[in-house]
mmCIF file with all atom_site columns, C-alpha atoms in Angstrom:
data_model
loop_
_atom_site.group_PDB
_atom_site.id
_atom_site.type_symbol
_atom_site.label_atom_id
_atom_site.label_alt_id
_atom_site.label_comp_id
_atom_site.label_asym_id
_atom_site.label_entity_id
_atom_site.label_seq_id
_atom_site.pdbx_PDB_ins_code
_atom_site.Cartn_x
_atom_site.Cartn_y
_atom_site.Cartn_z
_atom_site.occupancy
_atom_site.B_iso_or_equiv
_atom_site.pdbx_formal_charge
_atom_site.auth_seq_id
_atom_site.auth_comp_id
_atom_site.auth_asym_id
_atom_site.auth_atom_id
_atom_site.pdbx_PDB_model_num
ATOM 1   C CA . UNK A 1 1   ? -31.210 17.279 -68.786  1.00 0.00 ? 22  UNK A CA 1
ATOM 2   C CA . UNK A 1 2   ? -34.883 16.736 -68.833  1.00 0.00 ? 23  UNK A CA 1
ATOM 3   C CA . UNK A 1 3   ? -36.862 15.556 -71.871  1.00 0.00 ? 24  UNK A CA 1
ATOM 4   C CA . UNK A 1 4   ? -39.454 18.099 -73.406  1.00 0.00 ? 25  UNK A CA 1
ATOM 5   C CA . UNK A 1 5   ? -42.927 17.432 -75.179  1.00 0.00 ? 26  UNK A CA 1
ATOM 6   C CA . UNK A 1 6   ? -44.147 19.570 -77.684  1.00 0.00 ? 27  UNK A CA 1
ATOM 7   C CA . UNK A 1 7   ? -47.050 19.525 -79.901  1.00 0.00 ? 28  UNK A CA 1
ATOM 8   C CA . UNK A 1 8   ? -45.795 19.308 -83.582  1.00 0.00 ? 29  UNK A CA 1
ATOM 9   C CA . UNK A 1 9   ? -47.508 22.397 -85.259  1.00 0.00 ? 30  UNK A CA 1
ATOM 10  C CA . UNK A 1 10  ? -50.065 24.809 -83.945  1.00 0.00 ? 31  UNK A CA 1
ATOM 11  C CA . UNK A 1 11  ? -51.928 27.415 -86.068  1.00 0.00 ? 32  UNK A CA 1
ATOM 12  C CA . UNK A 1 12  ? -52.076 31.369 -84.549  1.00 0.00 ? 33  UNK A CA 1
ATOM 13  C CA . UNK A 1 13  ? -54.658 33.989 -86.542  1.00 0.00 ? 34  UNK A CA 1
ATOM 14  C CA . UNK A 1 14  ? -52.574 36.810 -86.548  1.00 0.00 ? 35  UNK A CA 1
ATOM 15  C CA . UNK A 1 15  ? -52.870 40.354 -84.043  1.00 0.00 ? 36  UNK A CA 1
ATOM 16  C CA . UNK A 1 16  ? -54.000 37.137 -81.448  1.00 0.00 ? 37  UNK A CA 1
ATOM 17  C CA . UNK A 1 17  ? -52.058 35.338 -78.688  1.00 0.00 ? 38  UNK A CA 1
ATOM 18  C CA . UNK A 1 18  ? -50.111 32.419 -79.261  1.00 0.00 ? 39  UNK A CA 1
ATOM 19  C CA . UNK A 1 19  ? -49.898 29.934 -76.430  1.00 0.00 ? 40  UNK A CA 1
ATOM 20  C CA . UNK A 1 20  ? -47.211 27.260 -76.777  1.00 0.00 ? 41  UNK A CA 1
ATOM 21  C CA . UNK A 1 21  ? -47.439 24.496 -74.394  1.00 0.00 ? 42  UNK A CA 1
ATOM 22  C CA . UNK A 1 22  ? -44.398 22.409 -73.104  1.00 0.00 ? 43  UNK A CA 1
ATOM 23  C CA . UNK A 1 23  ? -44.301 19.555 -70.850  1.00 0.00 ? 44  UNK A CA 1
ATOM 24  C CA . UNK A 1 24  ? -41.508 18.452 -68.581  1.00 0.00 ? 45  UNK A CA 1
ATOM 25  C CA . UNK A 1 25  ? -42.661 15.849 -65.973  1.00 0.00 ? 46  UNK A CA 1
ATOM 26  C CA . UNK A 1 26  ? -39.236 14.629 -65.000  1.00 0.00 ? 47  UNK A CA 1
ATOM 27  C CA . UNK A 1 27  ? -38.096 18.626 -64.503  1.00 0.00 ? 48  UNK A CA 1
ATOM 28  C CA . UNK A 1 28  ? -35.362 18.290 -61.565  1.00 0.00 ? 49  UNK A CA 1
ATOM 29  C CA . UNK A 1 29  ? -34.970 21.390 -58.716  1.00 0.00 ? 50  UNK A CA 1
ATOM 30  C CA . UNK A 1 30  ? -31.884 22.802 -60.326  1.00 0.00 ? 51  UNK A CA 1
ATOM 31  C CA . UNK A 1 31  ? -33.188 22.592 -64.459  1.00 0.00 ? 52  UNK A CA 1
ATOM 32  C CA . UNK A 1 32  ? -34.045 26.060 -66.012  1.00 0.00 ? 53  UNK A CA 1
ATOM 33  C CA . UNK A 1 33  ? -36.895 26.014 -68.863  1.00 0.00 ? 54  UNK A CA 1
ATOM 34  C CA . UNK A 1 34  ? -35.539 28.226 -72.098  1.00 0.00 ? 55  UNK A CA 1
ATOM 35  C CA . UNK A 1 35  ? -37.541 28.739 -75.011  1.00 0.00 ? 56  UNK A CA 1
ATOM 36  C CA . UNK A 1 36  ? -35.806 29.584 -78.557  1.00 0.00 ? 57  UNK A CA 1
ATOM 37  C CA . UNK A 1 37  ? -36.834 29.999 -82.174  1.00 0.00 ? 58  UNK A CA 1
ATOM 38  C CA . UNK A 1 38  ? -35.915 29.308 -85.218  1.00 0.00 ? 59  UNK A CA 1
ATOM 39  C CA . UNK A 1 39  ? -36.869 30.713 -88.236  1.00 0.00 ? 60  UNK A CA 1
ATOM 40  C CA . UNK A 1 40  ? -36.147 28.946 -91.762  1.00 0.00 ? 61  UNK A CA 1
ATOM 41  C CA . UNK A 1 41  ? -32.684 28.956 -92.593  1.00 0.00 ? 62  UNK A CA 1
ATOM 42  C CA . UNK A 1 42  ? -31.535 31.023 -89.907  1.00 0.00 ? 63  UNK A CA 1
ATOM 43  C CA . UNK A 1 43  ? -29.640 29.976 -86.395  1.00 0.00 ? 64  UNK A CA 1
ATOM 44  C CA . UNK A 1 44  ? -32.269 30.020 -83.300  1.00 0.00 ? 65  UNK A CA 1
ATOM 45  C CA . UNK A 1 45  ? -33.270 32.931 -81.391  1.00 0.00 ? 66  UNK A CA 1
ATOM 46  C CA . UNK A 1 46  ? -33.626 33.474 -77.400  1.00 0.00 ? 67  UNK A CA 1
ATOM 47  C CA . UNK A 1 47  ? -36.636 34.395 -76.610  1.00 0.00 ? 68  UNK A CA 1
ATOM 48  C CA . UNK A 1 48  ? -37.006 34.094 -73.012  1.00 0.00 ? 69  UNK A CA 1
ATOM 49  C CA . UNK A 1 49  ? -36.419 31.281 -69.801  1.00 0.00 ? 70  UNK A CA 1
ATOM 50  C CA . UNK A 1 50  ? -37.022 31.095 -66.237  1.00 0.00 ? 71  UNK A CA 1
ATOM 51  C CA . UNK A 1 51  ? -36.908 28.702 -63.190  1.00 0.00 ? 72  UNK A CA 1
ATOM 52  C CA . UNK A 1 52  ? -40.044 28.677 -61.051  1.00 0.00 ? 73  UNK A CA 1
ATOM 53  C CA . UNK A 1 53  ? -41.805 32.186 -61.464  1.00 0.00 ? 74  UNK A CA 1
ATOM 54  C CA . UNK A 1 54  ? -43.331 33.492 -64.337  1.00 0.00 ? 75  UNK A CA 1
ATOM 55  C CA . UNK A 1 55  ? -41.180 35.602 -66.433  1.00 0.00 ? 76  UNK A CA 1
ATOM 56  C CA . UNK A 1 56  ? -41.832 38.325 -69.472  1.00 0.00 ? 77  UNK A CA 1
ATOM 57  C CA . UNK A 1 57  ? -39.694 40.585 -71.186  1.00 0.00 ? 78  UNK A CA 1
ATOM 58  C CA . UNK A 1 58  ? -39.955 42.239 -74.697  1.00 0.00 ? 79  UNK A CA 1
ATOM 59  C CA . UNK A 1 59  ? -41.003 39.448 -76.425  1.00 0.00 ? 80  UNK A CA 1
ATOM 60  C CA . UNK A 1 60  ? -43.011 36.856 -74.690  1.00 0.00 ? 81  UNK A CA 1
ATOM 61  C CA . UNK A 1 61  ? -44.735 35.557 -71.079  1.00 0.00 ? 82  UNK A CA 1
ATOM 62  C CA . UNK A 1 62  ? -43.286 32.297 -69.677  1.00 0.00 ? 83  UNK A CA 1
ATOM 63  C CA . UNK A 1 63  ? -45.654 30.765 -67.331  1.00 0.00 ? 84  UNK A CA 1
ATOM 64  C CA . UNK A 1 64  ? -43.960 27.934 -65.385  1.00 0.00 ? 85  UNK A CA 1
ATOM 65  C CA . UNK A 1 65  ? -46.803 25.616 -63.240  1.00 0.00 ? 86  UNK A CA 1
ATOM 66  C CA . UNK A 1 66  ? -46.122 25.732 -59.570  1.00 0.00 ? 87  UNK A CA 1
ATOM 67  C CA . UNK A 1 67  ? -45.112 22.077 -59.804  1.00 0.00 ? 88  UNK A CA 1
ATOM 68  C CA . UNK A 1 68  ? -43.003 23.011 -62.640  1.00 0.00 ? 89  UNK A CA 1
ATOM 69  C CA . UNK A 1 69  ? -43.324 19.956 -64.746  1.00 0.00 ? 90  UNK A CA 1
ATOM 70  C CA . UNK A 1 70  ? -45.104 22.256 -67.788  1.00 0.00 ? 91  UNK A CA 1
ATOM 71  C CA . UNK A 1 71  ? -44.956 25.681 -69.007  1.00 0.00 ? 92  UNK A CA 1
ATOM 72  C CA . UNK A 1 72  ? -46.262 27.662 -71.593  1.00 0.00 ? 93  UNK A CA 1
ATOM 73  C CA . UNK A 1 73  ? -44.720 30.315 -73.316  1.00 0.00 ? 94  UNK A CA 1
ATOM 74  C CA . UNK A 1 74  ? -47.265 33.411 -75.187  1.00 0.00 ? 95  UNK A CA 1
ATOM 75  C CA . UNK A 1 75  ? -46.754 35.626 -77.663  1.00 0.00 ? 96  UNK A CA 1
ATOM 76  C CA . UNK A 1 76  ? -49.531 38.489 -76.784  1.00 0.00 ? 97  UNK A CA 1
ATOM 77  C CA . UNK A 1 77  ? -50.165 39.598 -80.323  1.00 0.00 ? 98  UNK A CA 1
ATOM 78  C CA . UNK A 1 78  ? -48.866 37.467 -82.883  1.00 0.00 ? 99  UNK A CA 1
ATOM 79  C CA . UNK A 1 79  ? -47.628 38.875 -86.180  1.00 0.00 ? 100 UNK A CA 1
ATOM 80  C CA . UNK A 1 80  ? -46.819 36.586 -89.521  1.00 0.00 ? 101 UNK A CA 1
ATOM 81  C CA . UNK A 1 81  ? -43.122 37.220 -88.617  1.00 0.00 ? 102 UNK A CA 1
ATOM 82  C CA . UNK A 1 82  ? -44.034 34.749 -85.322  1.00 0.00 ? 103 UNK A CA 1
ATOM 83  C CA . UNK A 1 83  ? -43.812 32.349 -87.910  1.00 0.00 ? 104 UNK A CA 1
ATOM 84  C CA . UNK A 1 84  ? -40.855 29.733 -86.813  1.00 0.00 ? 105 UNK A CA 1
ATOM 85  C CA . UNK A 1 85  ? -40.481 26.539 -84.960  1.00 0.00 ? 106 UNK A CA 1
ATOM 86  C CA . UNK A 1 86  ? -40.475 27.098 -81.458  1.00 0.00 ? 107 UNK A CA 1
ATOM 87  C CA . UNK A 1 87  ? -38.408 25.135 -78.817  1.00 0.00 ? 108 UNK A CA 1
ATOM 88  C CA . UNK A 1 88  ? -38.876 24.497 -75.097  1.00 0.00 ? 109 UNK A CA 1
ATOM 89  C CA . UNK A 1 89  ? -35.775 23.234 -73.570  1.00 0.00 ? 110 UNK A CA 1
ATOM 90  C CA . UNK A 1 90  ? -34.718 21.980 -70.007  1.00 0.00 ? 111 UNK A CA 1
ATOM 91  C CA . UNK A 1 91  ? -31.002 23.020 -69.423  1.00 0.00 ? 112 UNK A CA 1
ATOM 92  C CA . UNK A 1 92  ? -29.460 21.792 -65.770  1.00 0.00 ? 113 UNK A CA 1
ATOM 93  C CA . UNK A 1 93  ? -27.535 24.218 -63.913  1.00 0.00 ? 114 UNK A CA 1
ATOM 94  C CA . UNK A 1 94  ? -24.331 23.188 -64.563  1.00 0.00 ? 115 UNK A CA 1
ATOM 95  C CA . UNK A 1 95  ? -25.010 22.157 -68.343  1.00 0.00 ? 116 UNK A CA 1
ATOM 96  C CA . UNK A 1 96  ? -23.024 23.568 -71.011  1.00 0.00 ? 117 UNK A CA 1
ATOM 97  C CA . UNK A 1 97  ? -25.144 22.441 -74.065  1.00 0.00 ? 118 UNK A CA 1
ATOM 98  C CA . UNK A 1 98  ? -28.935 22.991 -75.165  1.00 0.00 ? 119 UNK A CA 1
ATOM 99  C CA . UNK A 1 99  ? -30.592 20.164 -76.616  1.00 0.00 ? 120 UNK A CA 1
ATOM 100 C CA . UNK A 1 100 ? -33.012 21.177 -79.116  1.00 0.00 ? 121 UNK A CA 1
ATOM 101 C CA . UNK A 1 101 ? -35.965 18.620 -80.003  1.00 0.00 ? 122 UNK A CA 1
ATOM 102 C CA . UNK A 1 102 ? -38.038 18.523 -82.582  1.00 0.00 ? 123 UNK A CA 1
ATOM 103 C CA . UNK A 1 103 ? -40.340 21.568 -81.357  1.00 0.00 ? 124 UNK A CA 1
ATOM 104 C CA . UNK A 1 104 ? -43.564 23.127 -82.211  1.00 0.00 ? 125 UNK A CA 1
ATOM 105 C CA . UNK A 1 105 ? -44.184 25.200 -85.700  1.00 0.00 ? 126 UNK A CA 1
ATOM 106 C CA . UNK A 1 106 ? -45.882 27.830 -85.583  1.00 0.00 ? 127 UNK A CA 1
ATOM 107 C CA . UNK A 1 107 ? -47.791 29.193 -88.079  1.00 0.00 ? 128 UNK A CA 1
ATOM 108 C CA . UNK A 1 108 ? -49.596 32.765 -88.151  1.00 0.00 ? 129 UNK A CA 1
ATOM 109 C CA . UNK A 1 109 ? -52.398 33.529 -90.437  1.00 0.00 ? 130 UNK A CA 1
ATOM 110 C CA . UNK A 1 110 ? -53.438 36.290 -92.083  1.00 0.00 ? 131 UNK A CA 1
ATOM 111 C CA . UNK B 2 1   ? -24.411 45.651 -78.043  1.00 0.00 ? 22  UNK B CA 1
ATOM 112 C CA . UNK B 2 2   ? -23.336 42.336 -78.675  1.00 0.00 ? 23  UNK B CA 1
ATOM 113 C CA . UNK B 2 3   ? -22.939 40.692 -82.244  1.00 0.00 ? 24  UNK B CA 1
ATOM 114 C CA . UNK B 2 4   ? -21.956 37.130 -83.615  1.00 0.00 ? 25  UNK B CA 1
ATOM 115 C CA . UNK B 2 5   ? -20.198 36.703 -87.148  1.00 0.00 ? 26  UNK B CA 1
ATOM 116 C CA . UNK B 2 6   ? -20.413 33.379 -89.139  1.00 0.00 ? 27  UNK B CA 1
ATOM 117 C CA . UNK B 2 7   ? -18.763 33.237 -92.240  1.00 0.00 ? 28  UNK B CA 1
ATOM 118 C CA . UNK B 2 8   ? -19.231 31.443 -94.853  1.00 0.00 ? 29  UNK B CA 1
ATOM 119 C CA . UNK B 2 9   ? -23.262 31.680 -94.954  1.00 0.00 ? 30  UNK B CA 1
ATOM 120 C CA . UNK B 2 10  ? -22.886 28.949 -97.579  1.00 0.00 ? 31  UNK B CA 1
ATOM 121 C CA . UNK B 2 11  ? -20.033 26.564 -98.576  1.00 0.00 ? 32  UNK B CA 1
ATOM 122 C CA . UNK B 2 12  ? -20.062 23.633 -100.999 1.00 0.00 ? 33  UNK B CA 1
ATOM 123 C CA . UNK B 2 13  ? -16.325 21.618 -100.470 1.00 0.00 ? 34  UNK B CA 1
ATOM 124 C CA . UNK B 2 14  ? -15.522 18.369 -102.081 1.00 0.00 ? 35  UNK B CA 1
ATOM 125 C CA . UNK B 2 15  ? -15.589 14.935 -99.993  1.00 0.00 ? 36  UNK B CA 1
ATOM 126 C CA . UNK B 2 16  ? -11.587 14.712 -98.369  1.00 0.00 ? 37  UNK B CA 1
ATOM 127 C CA . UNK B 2 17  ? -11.209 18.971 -98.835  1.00 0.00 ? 38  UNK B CA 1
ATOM 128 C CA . UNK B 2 18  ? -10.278 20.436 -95.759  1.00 0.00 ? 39  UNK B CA 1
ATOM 129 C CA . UNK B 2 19  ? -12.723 22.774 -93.926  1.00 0.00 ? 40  UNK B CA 1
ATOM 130 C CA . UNK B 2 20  ? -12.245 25.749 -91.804  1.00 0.00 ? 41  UNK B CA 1
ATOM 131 C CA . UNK B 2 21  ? -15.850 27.993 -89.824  1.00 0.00 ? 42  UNK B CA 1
ATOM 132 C CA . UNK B 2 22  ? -14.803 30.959 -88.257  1.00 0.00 ? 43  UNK B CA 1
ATOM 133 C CA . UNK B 2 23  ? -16.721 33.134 -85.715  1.00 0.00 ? 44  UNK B CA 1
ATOM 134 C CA . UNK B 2 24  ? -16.430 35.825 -84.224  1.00 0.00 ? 45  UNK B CA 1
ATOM 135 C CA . UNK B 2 25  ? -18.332 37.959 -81.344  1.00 0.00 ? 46  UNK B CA 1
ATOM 136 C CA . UNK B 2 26  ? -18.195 41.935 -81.048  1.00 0.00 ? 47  UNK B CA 1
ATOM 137 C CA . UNK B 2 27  ? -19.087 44.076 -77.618  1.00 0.00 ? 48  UNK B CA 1
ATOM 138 C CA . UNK B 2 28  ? -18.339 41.324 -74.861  1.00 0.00 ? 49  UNK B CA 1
ATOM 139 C CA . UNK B 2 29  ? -14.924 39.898 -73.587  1.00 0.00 ? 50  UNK B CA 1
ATOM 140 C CA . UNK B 2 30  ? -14.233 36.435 -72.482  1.00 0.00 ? 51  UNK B CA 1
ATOM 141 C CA . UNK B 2 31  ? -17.366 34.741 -73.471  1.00 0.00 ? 52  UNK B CA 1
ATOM 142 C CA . UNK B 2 32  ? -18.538 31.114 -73.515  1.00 0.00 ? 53  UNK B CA 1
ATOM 143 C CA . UNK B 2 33  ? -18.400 29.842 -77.224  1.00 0.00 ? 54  UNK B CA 1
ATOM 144 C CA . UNK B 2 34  ? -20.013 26.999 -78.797  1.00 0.00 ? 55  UNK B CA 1
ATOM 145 C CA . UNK B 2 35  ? -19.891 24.889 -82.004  1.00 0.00 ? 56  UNK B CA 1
ATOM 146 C CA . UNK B 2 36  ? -23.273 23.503 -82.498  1.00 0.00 ? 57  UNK B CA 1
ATOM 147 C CA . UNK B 2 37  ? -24.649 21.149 -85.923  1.00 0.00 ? 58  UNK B CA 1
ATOM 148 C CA . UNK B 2 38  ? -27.831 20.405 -87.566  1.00 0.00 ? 59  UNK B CA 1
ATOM 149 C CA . UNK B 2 39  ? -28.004 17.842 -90.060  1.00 0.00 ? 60  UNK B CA 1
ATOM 150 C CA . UNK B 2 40  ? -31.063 17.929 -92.349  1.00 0.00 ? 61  UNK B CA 1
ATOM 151 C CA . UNK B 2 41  ? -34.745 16.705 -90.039  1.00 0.00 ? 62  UNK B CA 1
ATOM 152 C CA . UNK B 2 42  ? -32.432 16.439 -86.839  1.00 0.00 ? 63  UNK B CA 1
ATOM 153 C CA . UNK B 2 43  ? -32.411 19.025 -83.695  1.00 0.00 ? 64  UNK B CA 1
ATOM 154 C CA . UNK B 2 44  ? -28.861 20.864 -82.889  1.00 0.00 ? 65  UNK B CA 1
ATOM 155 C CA . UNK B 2 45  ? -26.174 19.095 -81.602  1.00 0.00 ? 66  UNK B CA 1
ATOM 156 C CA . UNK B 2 46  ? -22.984 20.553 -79.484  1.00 0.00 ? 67  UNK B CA 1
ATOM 157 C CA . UNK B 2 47  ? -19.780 19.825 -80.952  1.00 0.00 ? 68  UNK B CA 1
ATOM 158 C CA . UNK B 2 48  ? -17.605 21.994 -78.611  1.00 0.00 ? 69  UNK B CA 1
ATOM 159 C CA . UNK B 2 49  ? -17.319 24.131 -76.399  1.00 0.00 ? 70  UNK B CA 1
ATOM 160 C CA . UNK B 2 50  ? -14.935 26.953 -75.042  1.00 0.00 ? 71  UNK B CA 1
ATOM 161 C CA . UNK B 2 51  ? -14.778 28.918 -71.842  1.00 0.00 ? 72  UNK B CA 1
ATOM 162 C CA . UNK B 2 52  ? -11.056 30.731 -72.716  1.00 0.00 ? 73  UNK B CA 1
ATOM 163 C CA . UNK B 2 53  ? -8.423  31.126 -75.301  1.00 0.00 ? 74  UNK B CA 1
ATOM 164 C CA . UNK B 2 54  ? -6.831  27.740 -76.109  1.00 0.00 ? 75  UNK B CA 1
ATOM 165 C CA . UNK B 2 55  ? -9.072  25.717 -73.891  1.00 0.00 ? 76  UNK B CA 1
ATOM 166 C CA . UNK B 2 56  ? -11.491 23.528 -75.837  1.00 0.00 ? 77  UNK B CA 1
ATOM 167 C CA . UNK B 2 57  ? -14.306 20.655 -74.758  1.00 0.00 ? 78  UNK B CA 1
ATOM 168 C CA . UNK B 2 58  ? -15.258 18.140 -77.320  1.00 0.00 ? 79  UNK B CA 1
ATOM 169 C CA . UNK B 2 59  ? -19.014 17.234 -76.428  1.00 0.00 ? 80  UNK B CA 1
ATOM 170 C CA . UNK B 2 60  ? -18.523 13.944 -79.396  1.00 0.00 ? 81  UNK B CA 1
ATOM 171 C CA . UNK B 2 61  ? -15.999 12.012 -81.200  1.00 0.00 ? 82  UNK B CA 1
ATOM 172 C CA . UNK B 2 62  ? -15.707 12.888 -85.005  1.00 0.00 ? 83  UNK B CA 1
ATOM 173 C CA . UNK B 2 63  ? -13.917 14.258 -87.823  1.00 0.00 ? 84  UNK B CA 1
ATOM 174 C CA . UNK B 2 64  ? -13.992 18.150 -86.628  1.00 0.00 ? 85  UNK B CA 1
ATOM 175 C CA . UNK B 2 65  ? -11.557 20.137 -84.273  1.00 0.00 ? 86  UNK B CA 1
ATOM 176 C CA . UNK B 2 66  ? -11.919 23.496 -82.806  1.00 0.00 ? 87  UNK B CA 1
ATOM 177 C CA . UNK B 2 67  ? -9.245  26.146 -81.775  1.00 0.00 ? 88  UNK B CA 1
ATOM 178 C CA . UNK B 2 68  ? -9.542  29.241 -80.134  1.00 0.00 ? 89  UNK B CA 1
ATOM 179 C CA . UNK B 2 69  ? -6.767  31.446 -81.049  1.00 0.00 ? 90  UNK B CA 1
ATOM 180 C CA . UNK B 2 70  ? -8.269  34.781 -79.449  1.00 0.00 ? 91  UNK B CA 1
ATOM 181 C CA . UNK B 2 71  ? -10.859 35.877 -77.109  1.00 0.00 ? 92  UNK B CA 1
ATOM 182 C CA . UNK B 2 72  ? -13.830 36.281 -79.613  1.00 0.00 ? 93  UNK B CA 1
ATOM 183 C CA . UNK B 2 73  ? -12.833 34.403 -82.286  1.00 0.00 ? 94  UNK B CA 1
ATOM 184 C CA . UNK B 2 74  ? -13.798 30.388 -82.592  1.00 0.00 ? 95  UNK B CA 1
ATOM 185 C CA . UNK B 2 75  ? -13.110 27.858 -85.236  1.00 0.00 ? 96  UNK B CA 1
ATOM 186 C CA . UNK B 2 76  ? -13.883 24.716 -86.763  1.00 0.00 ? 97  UNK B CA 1
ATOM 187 C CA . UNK B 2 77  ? -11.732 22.576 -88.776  1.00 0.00 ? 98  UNK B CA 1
ATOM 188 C CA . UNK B 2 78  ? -11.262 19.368 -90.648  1.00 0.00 ? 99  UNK B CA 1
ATOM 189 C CA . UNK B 2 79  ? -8.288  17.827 -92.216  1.00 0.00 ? 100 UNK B CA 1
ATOM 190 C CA . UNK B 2 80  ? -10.072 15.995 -94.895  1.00 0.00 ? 101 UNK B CA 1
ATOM 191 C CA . UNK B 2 81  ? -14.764 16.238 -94.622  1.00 0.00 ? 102 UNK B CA 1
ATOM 192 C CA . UNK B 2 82  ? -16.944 13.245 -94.876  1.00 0.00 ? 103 UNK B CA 1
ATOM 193 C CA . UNK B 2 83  ? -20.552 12.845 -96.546  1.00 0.00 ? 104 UNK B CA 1
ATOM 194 C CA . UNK B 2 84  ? -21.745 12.906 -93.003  1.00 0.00 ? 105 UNK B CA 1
ATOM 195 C CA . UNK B 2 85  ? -20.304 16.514 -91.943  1.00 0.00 ? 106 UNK B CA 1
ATOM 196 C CA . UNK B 2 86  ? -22.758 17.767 -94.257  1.00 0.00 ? 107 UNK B CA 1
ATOM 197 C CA . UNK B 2 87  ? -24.925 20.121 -92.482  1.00 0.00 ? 108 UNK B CA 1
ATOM 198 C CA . UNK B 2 88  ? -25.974 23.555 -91.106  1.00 0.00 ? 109 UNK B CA 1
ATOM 199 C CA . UNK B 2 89  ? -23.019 24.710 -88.920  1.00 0.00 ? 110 UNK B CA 1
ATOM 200 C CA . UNK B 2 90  ? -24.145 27.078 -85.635  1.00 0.00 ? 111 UNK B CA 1
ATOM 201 C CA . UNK B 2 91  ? -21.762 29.207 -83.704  1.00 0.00 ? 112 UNK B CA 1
ATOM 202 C CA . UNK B 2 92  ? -23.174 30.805 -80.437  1.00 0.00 ? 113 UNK B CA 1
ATOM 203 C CA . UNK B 2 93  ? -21.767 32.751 -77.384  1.00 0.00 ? 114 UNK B CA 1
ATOM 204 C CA . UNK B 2 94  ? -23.279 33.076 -73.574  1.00 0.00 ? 115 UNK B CA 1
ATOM 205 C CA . UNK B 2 95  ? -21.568 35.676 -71.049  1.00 0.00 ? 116 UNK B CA 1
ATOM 206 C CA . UNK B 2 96  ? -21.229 32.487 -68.562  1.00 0.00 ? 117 UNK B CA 1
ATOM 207 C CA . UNK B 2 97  ? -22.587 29.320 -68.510  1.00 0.00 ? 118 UNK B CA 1
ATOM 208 C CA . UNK B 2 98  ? -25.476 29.245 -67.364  1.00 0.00 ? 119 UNK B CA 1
ATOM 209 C CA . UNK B 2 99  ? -26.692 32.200 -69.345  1.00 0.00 ? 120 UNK B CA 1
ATOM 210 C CA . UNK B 2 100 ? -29.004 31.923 -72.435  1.00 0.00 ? 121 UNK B CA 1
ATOM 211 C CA . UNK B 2 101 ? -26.672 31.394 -75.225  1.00 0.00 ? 122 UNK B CA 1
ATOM 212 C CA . UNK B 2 102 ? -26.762 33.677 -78.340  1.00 0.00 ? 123 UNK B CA 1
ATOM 213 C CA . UNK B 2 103 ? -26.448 31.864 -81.916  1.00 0.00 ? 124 UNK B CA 1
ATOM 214 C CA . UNK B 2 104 ? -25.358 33.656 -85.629  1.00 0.00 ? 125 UNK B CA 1
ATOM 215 C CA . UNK B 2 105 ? -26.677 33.012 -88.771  1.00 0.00 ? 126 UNK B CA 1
ATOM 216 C CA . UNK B 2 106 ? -24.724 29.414 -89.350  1.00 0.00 ? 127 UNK B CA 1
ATOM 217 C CA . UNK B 2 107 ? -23.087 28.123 -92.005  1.00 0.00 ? 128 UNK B CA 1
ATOM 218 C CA . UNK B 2 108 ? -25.203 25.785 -94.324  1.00 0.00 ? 129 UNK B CA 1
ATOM 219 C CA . UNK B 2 109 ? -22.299 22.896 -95.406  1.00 0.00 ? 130 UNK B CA 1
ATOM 220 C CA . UNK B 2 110 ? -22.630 20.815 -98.289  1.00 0.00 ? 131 UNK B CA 1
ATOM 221 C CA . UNK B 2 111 ? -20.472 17.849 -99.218  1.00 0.00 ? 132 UNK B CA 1
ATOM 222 C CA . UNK B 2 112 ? -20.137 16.534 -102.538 1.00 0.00 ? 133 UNK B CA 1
#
């Protein structure tokens, strides 16, 4: 599975929209991008993935670039409960296991 | 809807105790199941997988089995725990494989 870069930490005021970028330069045709989060002390949460069009659902917007190799993910309005470490993850096809780096922490302000 | 059960949330077990995670999934039948682990400043890591009653993948070698006696139900084991099975212990489901898997709340282990 491809390798993911994150930024460590990125700051959100809250009520705006958080935009968490991910790259993945060595992406191959067949690799989904998933997102999860993980709040302190609890196991991660789905939030959303996709393979080469832009997805949203309840939660967030996944935009995938049209040579796939980043994405970022957006939460529209951010609320302190947006508060987590968020992971961007490149899962092949036929791969049974997500592997989680170290991610991005988000934090929302008051 | 589906749910996934993790029990205990918290254990503290004695170095050479044995060990035994259960987890169990409500509201979807024959699912994937996963064992995942994440020791303290690390990212998860899959210890096994299952994609049917009785049939279990080890992704690594170590000190931990898993069984699957029943369709939703998934353990982990260990004969006698190490220092280094210390950790927070993940169970997650996905209706196939390549569909986003779904984790509980985990089990934080500490050895002593």
């Amino acid at each position: 599975d491809a390798k993911t870069t994150q930024p460590p930490s990125m700051d959100c005021a809250e009520g705006r929209a958080a935009n968490l970028p991910c790259n993945h330069s060595t992406i191959s045709g067949n690799e989904y991008v998933y997102w999860y989060r993980q709040i302190h002390s609890q196991g991660p949460q789905y939030i959303i993935h996709g393979l080469k069009n832009n997805e949203t659902n309840e939660m967030a917007s996944l935009i995938i670039t049209e040579d796939r190799k980043s994405s970022t993910l957006i939460l529209p309005h951010a609320t302190l409960r947006d508060t987590a470490v968020y992971y961007c993850i490149v899962r092949g096809e036929g791969s049974e296991k997500l592997v989680f780096g170290k991610g991005t922490k988000l934090t929302v302000n008051p | 809807s589906q749910t996934i059960h993790q029990w205990p949330a918290t254990l503290v077990q004695p170095v050479g105790s044995p060990l035994s995670l259960e987890c169990t999934v409500e509201g979807t039948s024959n699912p994937n199941l996963y064992w995942y682990r994440q020791a303290a400043g690390r990212g998860l890591q899959l210890l096994f997988y299952s994609v049917g009653i009785g049939q279990i993948s080890s992704e690594v070698p170590q000190n931990l089995s898993a069984s699957r006696p029943q369709d939703r139900q998934f353990i982990l084991s260990s004969k006698k725990l190490l220092l280094s099975d210390s950790g927070f212990y993940l169970c997650a489901w996905s209706v196939v494989r390549n569909q986003p898997q779904h984790f509980g709340d985990g089990t934080r282990l500490s050895i002593l």
